[in-house]
Structures are given as C-alpha cells and as structure tokens.
Coordinates of C-alpha atoms in Angstrom, one line a residue:
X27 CA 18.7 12.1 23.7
X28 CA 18.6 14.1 20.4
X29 CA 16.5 13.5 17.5
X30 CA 19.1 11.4 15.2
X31 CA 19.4 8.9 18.5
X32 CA 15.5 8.2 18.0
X33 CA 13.3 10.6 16.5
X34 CA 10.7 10.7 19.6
X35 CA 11.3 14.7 20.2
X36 CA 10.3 15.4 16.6
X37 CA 6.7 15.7 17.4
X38 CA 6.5 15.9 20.9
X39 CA 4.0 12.6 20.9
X40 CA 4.0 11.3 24.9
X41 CA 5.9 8.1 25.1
X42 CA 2.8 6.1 26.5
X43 CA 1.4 6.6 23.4
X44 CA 4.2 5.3 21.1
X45 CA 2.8 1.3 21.1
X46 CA 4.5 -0.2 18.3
X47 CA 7.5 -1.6 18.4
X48 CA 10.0 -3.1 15.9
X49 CA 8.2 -6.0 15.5
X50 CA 4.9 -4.8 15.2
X51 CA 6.2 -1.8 12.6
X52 CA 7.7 -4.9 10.6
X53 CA 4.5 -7.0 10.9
X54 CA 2.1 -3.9 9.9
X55 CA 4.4 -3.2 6.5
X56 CA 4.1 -7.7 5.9
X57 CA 0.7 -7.9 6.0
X58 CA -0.1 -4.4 3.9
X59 CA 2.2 -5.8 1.4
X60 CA 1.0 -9.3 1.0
X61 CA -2.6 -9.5 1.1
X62 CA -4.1 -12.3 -1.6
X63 CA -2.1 -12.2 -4.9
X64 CA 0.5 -14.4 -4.2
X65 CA -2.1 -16.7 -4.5
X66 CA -3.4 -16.1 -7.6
X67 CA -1.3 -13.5 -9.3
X68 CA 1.7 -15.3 -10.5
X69 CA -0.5 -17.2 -12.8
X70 CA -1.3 -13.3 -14.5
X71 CA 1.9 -12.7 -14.6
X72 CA 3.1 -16.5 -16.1
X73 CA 0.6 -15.5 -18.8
X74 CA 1.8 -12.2 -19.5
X75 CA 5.2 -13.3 -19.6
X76 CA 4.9 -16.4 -21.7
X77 CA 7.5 -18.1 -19.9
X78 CA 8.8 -19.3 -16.0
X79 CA 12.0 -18.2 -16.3
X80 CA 10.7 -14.7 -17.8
X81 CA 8.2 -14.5 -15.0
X82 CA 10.6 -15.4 -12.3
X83 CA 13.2 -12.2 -13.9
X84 CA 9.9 -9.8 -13.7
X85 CA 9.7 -10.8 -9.7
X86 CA 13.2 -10.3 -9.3
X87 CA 12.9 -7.1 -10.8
X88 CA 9.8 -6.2 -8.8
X89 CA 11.9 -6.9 -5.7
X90 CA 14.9 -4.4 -6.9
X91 CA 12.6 -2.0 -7.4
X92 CA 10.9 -2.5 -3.8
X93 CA 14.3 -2.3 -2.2
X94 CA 14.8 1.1 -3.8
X95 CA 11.2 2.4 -2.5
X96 CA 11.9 0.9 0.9
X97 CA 15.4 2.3 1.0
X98 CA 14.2 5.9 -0.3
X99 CA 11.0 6.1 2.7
X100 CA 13.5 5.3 5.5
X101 CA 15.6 8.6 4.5
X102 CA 11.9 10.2 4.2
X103 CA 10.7 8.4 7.6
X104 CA 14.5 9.7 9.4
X105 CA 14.1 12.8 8.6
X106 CA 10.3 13.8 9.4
X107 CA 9.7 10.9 12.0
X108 CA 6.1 12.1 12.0
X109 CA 3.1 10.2 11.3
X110 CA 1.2 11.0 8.2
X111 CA 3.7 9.5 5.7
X112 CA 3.3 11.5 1.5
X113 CA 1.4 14.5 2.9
X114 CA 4.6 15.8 5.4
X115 CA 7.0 14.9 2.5
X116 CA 5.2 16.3 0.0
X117 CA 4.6 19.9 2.1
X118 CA 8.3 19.7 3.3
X119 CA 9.4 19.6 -0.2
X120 CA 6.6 21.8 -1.9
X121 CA 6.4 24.8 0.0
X122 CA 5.0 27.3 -2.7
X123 CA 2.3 28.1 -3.1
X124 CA 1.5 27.7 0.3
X125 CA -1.0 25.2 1.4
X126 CA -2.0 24.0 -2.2
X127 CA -0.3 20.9 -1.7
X128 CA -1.9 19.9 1.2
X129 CA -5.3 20.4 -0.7
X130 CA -4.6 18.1 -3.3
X131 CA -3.3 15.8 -1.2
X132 CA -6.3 15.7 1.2
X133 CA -8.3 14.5 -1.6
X134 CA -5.9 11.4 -3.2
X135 CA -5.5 10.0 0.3
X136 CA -9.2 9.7 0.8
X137 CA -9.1 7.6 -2.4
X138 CA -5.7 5.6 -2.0
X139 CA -6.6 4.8 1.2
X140 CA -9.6 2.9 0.4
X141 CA -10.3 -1.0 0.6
X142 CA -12.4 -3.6 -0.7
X143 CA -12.4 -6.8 0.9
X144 CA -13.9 -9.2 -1.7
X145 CA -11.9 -12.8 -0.8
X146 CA -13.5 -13.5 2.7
X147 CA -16.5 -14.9 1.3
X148 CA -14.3 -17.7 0.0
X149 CA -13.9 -19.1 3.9
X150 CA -17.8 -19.6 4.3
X151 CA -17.8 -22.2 1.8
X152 CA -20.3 -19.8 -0.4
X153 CA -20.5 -19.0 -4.0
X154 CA -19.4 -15.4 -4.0
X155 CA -22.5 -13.1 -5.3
X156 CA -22.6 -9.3 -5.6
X157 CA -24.5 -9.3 -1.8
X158 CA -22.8 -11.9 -0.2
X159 CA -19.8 -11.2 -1.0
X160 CA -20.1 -7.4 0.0
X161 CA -21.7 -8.4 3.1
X162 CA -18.8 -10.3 4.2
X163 CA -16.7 -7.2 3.5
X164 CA -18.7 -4.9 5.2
X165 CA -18.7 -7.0 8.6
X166 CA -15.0 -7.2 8.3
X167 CA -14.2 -3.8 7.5
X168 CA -17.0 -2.8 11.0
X169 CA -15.2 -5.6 13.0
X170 CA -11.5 -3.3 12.1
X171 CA -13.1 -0.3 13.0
X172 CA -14.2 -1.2 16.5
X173 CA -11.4 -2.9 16.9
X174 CA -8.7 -0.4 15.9
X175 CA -11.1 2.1 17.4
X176 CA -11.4 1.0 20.6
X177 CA -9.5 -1.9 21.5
X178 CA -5.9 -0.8 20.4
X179 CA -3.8 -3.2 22.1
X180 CA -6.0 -5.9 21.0
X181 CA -6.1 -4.7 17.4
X182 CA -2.5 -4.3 17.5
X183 CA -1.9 -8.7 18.7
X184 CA -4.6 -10.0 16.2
X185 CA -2.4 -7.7 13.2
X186 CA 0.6 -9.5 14.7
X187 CA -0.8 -12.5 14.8
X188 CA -2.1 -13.0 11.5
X189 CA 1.2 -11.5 10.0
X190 CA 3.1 -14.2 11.5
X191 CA 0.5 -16.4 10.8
X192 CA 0.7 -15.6 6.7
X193 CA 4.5 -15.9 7.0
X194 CA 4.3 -19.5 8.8
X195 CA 1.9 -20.6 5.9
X196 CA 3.8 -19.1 2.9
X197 CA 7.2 -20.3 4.5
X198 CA 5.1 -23.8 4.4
X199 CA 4.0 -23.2 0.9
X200 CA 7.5 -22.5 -0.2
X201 CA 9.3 -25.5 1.6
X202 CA 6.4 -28.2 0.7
X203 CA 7.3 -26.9 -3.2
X204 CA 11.7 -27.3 -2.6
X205 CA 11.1 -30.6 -1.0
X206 CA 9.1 -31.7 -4.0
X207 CA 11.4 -30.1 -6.5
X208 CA 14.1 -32.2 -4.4
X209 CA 12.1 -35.5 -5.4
X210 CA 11.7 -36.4 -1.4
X211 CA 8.8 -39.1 -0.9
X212 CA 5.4 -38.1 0.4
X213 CA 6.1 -34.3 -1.5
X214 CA 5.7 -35.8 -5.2
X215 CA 2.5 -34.9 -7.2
X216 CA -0.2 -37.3 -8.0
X217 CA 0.0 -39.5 -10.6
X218 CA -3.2 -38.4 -11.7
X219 CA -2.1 -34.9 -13.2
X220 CA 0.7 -33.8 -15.6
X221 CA 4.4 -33.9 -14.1
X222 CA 5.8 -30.4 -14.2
X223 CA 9.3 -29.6 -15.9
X224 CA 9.4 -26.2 -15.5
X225 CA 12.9 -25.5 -14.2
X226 CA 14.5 -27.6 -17.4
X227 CA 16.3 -24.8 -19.2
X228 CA 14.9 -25.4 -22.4
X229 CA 11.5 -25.6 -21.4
X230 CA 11.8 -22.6 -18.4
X231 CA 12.4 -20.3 -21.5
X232 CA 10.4 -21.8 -23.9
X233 CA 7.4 -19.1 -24.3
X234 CA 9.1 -16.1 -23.7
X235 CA 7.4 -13.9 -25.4
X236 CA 9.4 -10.8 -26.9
X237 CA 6.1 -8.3 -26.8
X238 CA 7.3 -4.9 -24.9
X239 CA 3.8 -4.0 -24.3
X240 CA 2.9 -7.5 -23.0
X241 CA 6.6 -7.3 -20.7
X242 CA 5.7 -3.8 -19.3
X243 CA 1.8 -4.9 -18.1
X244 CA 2.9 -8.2 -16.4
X245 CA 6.4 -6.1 -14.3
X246 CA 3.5 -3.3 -13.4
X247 CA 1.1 -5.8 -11.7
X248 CA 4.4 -7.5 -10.5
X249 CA 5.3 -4.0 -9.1
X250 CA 2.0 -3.2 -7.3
X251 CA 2.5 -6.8 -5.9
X252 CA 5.4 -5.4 -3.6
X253 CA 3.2 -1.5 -2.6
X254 CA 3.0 -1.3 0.9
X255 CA 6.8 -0.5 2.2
X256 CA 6.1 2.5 3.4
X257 CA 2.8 1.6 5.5
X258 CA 4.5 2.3 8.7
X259 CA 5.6 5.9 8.1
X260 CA 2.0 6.2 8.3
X261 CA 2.1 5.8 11.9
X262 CA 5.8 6.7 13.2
X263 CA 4.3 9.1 15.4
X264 CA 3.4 6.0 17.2
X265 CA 6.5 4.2 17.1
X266 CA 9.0 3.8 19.8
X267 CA 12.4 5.3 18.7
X268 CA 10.9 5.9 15.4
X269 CA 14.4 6.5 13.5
X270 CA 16.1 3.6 14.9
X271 CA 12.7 1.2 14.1
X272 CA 12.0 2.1 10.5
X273 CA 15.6 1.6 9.7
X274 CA 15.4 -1.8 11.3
X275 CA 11.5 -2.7 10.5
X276 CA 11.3 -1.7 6.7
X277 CA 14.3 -3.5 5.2
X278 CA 13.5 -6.5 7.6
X279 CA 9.6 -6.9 6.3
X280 CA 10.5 -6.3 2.9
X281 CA 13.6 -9.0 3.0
X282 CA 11.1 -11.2 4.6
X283 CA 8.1 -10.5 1.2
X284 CA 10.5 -10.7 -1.2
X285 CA 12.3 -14.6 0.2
X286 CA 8.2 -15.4 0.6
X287 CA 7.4 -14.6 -3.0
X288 CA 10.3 -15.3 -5.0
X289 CA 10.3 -18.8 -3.2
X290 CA 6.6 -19.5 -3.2
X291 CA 6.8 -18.8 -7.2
X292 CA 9.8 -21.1 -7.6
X293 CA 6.9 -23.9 -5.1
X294 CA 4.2 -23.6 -7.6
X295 CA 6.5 -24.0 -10.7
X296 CA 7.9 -27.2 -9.3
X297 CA 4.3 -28.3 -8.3
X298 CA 2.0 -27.3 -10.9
X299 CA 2.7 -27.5 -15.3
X300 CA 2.9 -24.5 -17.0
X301 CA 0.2 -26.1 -19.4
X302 CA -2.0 -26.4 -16.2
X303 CA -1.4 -23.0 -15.2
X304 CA -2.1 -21.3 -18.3
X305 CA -5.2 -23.7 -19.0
X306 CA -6.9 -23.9 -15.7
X307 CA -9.5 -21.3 -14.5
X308 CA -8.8 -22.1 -10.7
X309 CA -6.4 -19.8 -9.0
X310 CA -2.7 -21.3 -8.9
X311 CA -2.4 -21.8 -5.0
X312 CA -5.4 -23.8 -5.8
X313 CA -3.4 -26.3 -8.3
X314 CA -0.4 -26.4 -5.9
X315 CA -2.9 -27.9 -2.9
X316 CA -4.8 -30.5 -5.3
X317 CA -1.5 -32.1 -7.1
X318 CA 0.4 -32.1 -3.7
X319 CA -2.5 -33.3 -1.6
X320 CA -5.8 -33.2 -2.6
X321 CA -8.6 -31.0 -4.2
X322 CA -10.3 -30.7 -0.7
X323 CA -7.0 -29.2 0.5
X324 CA -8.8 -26.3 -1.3
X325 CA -11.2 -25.1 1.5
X326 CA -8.3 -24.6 3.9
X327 CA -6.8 -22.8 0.9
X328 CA -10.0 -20.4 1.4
X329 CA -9.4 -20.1 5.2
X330 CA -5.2 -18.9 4.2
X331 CA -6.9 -16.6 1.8
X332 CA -9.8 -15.1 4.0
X333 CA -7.4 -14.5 7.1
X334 CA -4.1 -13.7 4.6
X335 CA -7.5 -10.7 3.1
X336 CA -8.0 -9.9 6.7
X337 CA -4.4 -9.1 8.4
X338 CA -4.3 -6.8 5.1
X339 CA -7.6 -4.7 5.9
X340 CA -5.8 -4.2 9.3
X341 CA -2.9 -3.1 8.5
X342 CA -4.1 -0.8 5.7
X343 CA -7.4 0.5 7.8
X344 CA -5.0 0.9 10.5
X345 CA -2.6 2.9 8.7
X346 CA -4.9 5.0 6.5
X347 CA -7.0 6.0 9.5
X348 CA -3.6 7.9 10.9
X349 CA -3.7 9.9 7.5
X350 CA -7.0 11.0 7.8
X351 CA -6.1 12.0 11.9
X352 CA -2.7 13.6 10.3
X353 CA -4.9 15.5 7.7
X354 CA -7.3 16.9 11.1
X355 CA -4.2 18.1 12.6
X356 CA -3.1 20.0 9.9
X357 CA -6.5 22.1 10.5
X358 CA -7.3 21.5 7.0
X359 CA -10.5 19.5 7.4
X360 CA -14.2 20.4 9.0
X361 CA -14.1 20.6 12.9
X362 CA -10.3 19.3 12.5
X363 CA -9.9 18.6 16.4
X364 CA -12.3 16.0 16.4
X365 CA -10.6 14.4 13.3
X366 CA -7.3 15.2 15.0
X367 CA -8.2 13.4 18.9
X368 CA -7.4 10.3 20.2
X369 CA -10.3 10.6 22.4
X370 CA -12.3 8.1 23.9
X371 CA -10.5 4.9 23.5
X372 CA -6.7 6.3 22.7
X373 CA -6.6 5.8 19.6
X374 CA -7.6 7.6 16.0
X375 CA -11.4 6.8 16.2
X376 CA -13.3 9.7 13.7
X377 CA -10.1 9.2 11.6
X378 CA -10.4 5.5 11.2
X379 CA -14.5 6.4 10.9
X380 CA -13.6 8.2 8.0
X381 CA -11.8 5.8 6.1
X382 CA -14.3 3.1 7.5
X383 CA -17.0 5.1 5.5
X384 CA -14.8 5.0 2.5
X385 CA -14.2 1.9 2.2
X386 CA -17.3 0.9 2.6
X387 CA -18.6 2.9 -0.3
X388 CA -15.8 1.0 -2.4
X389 CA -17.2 -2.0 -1.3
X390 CA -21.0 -1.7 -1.5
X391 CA -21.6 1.1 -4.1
X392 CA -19.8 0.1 -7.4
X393 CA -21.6 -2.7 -10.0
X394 CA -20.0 -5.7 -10.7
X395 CA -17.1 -5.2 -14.3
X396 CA -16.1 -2.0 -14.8
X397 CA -16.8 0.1 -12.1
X398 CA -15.1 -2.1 -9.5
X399 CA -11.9 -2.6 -11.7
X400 CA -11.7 1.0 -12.4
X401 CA -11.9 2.3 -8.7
X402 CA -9.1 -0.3 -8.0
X403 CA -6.8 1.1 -11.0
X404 CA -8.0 4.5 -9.8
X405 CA -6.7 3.9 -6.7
X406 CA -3.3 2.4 -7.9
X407 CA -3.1 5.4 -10.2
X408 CA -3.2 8.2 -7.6
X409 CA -0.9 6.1 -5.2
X410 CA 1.9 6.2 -8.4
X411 CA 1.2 9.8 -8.8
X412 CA 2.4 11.1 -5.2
X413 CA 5.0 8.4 -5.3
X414 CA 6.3 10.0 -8.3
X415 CA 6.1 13.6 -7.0
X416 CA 8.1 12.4 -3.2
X417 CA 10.7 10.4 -5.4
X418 CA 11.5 13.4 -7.3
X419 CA 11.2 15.6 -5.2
X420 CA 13.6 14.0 -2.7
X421 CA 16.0 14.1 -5.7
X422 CA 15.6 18.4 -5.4
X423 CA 16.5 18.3 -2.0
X424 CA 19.8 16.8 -2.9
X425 CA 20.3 20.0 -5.4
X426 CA 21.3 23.5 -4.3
X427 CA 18.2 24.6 -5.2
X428 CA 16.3 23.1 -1.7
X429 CA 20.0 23.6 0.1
X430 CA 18.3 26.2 2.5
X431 CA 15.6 23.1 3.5
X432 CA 18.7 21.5 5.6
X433 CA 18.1 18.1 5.0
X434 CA 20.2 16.4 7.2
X435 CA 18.3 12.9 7.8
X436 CA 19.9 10.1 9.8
X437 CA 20.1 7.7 7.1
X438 CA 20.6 8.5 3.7
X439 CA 19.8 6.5 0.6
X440 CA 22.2 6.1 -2.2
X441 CA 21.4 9.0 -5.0
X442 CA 21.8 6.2 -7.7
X443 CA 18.9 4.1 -5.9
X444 CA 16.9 7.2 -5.1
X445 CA 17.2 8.1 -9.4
X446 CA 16.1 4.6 -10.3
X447 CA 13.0 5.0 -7.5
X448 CA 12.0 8.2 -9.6
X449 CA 12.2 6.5 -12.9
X450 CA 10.4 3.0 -11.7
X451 CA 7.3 5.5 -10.7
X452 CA 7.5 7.4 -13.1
X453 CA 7.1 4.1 -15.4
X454 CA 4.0 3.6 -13.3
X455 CA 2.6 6.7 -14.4
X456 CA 3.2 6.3 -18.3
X457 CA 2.2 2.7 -18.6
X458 CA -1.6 3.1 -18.2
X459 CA -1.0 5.9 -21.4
X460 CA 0.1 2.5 -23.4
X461 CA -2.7 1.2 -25.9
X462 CA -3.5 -2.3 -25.0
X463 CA -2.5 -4.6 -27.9
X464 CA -5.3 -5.9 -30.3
X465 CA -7.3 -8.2 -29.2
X466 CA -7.0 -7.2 -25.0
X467 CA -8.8 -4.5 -23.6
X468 CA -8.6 -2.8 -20.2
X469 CA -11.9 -2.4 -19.4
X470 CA -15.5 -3.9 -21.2
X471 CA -17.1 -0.8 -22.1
X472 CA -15.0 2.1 -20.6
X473 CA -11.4 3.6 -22.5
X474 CA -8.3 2.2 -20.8
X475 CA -7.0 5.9 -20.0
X476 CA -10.3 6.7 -17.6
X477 CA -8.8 6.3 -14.2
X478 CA -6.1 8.4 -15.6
X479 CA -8.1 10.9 -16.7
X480 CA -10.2 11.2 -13.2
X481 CA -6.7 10.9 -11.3
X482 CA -5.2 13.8 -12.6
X483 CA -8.7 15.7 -12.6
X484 CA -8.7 14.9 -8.5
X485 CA -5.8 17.3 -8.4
X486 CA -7.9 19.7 -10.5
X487 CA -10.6 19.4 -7.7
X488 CA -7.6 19.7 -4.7
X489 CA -6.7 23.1 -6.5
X490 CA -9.8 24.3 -7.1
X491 CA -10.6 23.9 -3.4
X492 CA -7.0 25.8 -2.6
X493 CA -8.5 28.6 -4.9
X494 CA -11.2 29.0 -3.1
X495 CA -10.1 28.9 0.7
X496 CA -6.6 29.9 0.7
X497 CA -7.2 32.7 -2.3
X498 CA -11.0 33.4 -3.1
X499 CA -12.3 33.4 0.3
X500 CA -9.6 35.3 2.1
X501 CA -9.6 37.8 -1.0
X502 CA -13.2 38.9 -0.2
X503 CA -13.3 38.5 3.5
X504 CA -10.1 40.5 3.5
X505 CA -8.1 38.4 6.0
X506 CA -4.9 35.9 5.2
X507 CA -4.0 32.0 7.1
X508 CA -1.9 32.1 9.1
X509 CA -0.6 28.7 10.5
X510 CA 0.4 27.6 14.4
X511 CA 0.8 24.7 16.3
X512 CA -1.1 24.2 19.1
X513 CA -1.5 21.3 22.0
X514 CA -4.6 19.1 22.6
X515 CA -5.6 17.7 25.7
X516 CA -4.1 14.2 24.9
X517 CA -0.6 16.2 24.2
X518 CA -0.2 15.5 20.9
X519 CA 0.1 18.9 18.7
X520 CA -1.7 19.9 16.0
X521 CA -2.3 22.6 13.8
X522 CA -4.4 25.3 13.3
X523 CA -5.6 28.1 11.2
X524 CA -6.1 31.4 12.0
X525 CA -7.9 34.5 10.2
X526 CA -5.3 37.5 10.4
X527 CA -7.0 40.7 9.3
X528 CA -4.8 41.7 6.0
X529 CA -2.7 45.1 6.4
X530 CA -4.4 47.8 4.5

C-alpha cells in the first residue's frame, strides 16, 4: 500500500508499535486542548470583553481560527507522517544553513513542552499553599511518568478514559444550562440569587466595550484556550494509518472542543448574572453548580477539575516525551540512542524522563507572582513563535521558490485558510509588544515584554550552540557532519552524526 493510502512506510516504524488508533489520536488532541479554563476562563474573558454577546463572538472567533490551525497541521501531518510534529516541519522547510534549525528548536521544545499542574490540590478538599499545592503536582506528574513509561497500554485507557470522561461532564454542563435557559422545572436557579437575563438583546450587548487593546487581550487568551490541535502529530509515528487517522482524528476532536465550549459558555450565561460573574471571586463553573444546585455541588466541581488537570498532563506529558525521543534520533542530543530507544518497557522512557524533569522544575522551582506567570507566558510565547515560522513557511512551499521540495501531501488545505493561520500567529506574536492600558499591568514587578525578550534570546542561545558544533568545532578539529540514518534494535530508525575528515 503506498504512502498516500496510509502513511505507515514513511518511517519504517514496525506495525506492533503503531498503538493508537482513531479514537485514541482524537481523545489525546481533547484532553491536551481542554484542560481547566473552561472552567474558569470565560469569566476573564466576560471581563475583558464587557459584554456576553461580545464574549461569545471572541469564542467564535477563537474556534475559526482553530479550524484553520487544525486544518493547516493535517497537510503538515500528510505529508511527513512522522512523529516529532514543529521540529520535521520546520527542517523540511528550512534547510539552509544546515542543522541550525534543529538547534533552536531543540531548546524551545524543552520549554513549550513543560507543565505545571497546580488545580489537583483542589480535589483533597485543601487550601492550596505554595507546598501543597506543588506536592500534589509533583506526585501526578511521577504517577504519568511511570505510567507512560512503563505501562503503555494502560497509560493509553486511563488518557481515554478521562477524555471521555471530561466530554460526558461538559456535555452535562452544557445540557443542564439549555434545559434551564428552556425554563424546564427542576433546572431553574434558586430563588435565593439574582435571575440571569443575559441572552435579552439589549442587555447581551449592553457593556461592550469598544477598547482595541482590551478586544485583542481577551481573543489572545480565548485563542490559547483552543492550542493543542496539533498534539497528535507529536506521535504519528505511532499511529495506525497515520494519514488516513489525522485527517479523521483532528477535525473530529476539534468539532467536538469547539460544540463543548461554545455551549458550555451559552450554560453559564443562562445560569449565572453577568453582575455575579463580574463581582464574584469564585471561578464561574463554581456559580453555575451553586444557583443550579447547591454550593456543596462545589467539591465535585473540584473532583471535574482535578481529573479534567489530570487527562491534560497525560496527554501533553505523553506527547512532549515523543519530542524529546524525536530530538535523540535526530543525533542532536548527548548519548542520543538512549534518548532515541523504546527500551525496556516499549515505550519513550529517557524521553518522557526528560520532560518529567522539566516539568517538575516548572512546578517546584519558581516563587509564587511573577515568576510562575512569566514561565507560563514564556511558554505560550515560544509555542506562537514556531507556530508562526511552520504557518509561513508552509505558505513558501506553495511558491516556486520551494517547488524543487515536491510537496505533494495527501490533503491539502485551502491557501486562503493557510494565509489567515499565518496572520492569526503572527497576531500572537505582536500582541505581547502592546502596552497594557493604564491602570492594568502584566506582571507586579517585572516589564510586560520580559518573556518576549527571553523568547527570542532562546533562539540566540539555539544559534549560538549551532556556531559552536556545526561551525566552531568542526572548523578547528578539521572535520564536517555528515548526516545518515541508521536502524536500532527495536527497528525504528534514527539518525546519526558522523565526523568526515574535511578535503584539504
């Protein structure tokens, strides 16, 4: 069967390794999507907005854009059906010079790959504190990284389990929310606390606040609500018929997020006042449970939220730990066939390791404030950085510029959809550049443009490090890298680096 039939020949993987089928490829983009904002964060972006009718355009909006990512990463997933996601589209695309994108990237996927689970603690019935609260996080993230390590299978049903789990309870959410909007007995809210009208065309636009600065921040954190479409080219390698399951897997997740948040927005609006919203310090999921039910509806709230926190760190550990195994068999990092094996349990264990460590750091290391919020925005940063450089660069190898690439992928997405992408990231980029209005600030003590500054100086460090071991060191050693593919044990290939002596 050739490669546009199902991609498996692209990379030679052996078929017992390919585990994940259409389903679980579906379920590990849901639950990296949705972790816990749509619990909390439609309340930000109410507040940003000014108005419901204002914030429900922004998550239609956020949703286009989505479709456009999703719709531009299956023509990227087609056509190099390779686990590893940005780093093969990015050296497909930028060949010259040689090896320096793979440098850079080495270094941003160490950082966008990292995780910080700080909602569990919420399920013990604790008041989260600096230690509790990482301790929780840094049992969780250890429990993923024996289980993902070593237990594949297993990993693989509890991911699917709690996907399906988060979609039953949000579907819930969202139906508990129409029925009341409907006026059907047993679904009203309590006497006891103020009758929303939200969806009264006077009053759903009543608000709107005609700030662009204030528009722009609440679409961004509606936009980062919908990152995650592209979680399983991280691990197509693994996929059975890769080409035919991301075409199938990516659009399906992604229909299913967007019906989950645009109709769990339209629950809490026809639960919960806009006055209650905007004046209440509890989380908005919170207000839904108590004028529906009751408040002590809000500690299984804290169980949705701990286990909603917990599919996420599996399906973003288990994703990110490919990377890190992708990045070993490219032969760029230290003893890269131990990075690059599957050995003992059949599956990515010293790649997973790695971004265990990471993560970890994320989680225990920074202070409370700042620090914390700025290694998240970091993180977001970098991510719309190499989104912006695969968008546009898919857009060269449309041009006759690349023609001699031969990209010739099994499904193509529209150029008009592909051009919008670019622009959307590229929007992510510039945003952060935007003063804050007066009277809001980004950060306590730090200038709102830090992470931006350290993002673009990690690709200073990723070309500084090419500089030195594809130029400097060669150079004075008088030998040049040469690049081959070789076969491990487990026969998956990899790559390797080898010393050629230069000529003369």
């Amino acid at each position: 069967m050739s490669l546009v039939n199902h991609g498996e020949s692209f990379d030679n993987v052996p078929r017992t390794k390919r585990q994940l089928g259409l389903f679980s490829a579906m379920f590990l983009i849901f639950n990296r999507v949705i972790g816990t904002g749509i619990y909390a964060t439609p309340s930000v972006i109410l507040r940003t907005s000014g108005s419901v009718g204002v914030a429900l355009l922004m998550w239609f909006l956020g949703a286009l854009i989505a479709a456009m990512g999703t719709a531009v990463f299956v023509e990227l997933g087609t056509g190099l059906p390779r686990s590893g996601g940005e780093k093969n589209y990015l050296e497909f695309i930028y060949r010259r010079p040689e090896f320096l994108v793979t440098c850079t990237y080495s270094i941003y996927a160490v950082i966008t790959g990292s995780a910080a689970a700080n909602n569990v603690i919420h399920a013990l019935a604790k008041e989260p504190s600096r230690f509790n609260t990482r301790l929780v996080a840094f049992l969780c993230l250890t429990f993923i990284l024996l289980l993902h390590g070593s237990l594949l299978k297993w990993g693989l049903r509890l991911q699917n389990s709690l996907a399906m789990f988060k979609l039953v309870i949000l579907s819930a959410i969202a139906l508990c929310g129409i029925l009341s909007l409907a006026g059907i007995t047993g679904f009203t809210v309590k006497e006891e606390y103020e009758t929303p009208n939200n969806f009264q065309w006077d009053k759903m636009w009543e608000g709107s606040r005609g700030d662009a600065n204030a528009f722009v921040t609440g679409l961004y954190n509606v936009i980062w609500s919908f990152v995650g479409y592209s979680t399983a080219n991280y691990a197509l390698s693994e996929v059975r018929d890769p080409v035919r399951t991301i075409k199938r897997a990516a659009p399906m997740a992604m229909s299913a997020v967007t019906m989950v948040y645009i109709f769990v927005n339209i629950a809490y609006f026809a639960v919960v006042s806009k006055n209650d919203i905007l004046g209440s310090k509890r989380i908005v999921a919170a207000l839904f449970f108590r004028n529906l039910f009751s408040e002590g509806m809000e500690r299984i709230l804290s169980v949705f939220i701990a286990l909603s926190t917990l599919g996420n760190l599996l399906s973003g550990q288990f994703s990110q730990g490919r990377v890190v195994q992708e990045l070993g068999r490219e032969g760029l990092l230290p003893f890269s066939g131990f990075f690059s094996s599957n050995k003992p349990f059949g599956a990515p264990l010293a790649g997973l390791f790695t971004q265990y460590v990471v993560s970890v750091a994320f989680v225990i290391l920074p202070p409370p404030g700042d620090a914390y919020l700025f290694m998240i925005s970091l993180s977001s940063y970098c991510s719309a950085l190499i989104n912006t450089l695969v968008s546009f660069g898919l857009l060269l190898l449309y041009t006759s510029y690349l023609q001699a690439y031969d990209w010739k992928p099994p499904f193509r997405a529209p150029k008009l959809v592909v051009v919008l992408f670019a622009i959307s990231n590229l929007f992510l980029v510039a945003v952060p550049l935007i003063p804050p209005t007066s009277g809001s600030r980004t950060y306590e003590h730090l200038p709102y443009w830090s992470h931006v500054l350290v993002a673009f100086s990690v690709s200073a460090v990723g070309i500084a490090y090419w500089l030195f071991w594809v130029k400097w060191l060669p150079r004075k050693k008088g030998y040049k890298l040469a690049r081959e593919w070789v076969l491990q044990e487990d026969g998956v290939s990899r790559c390797i680096y080898r010393k050629v002596p230069s000529s003369g």
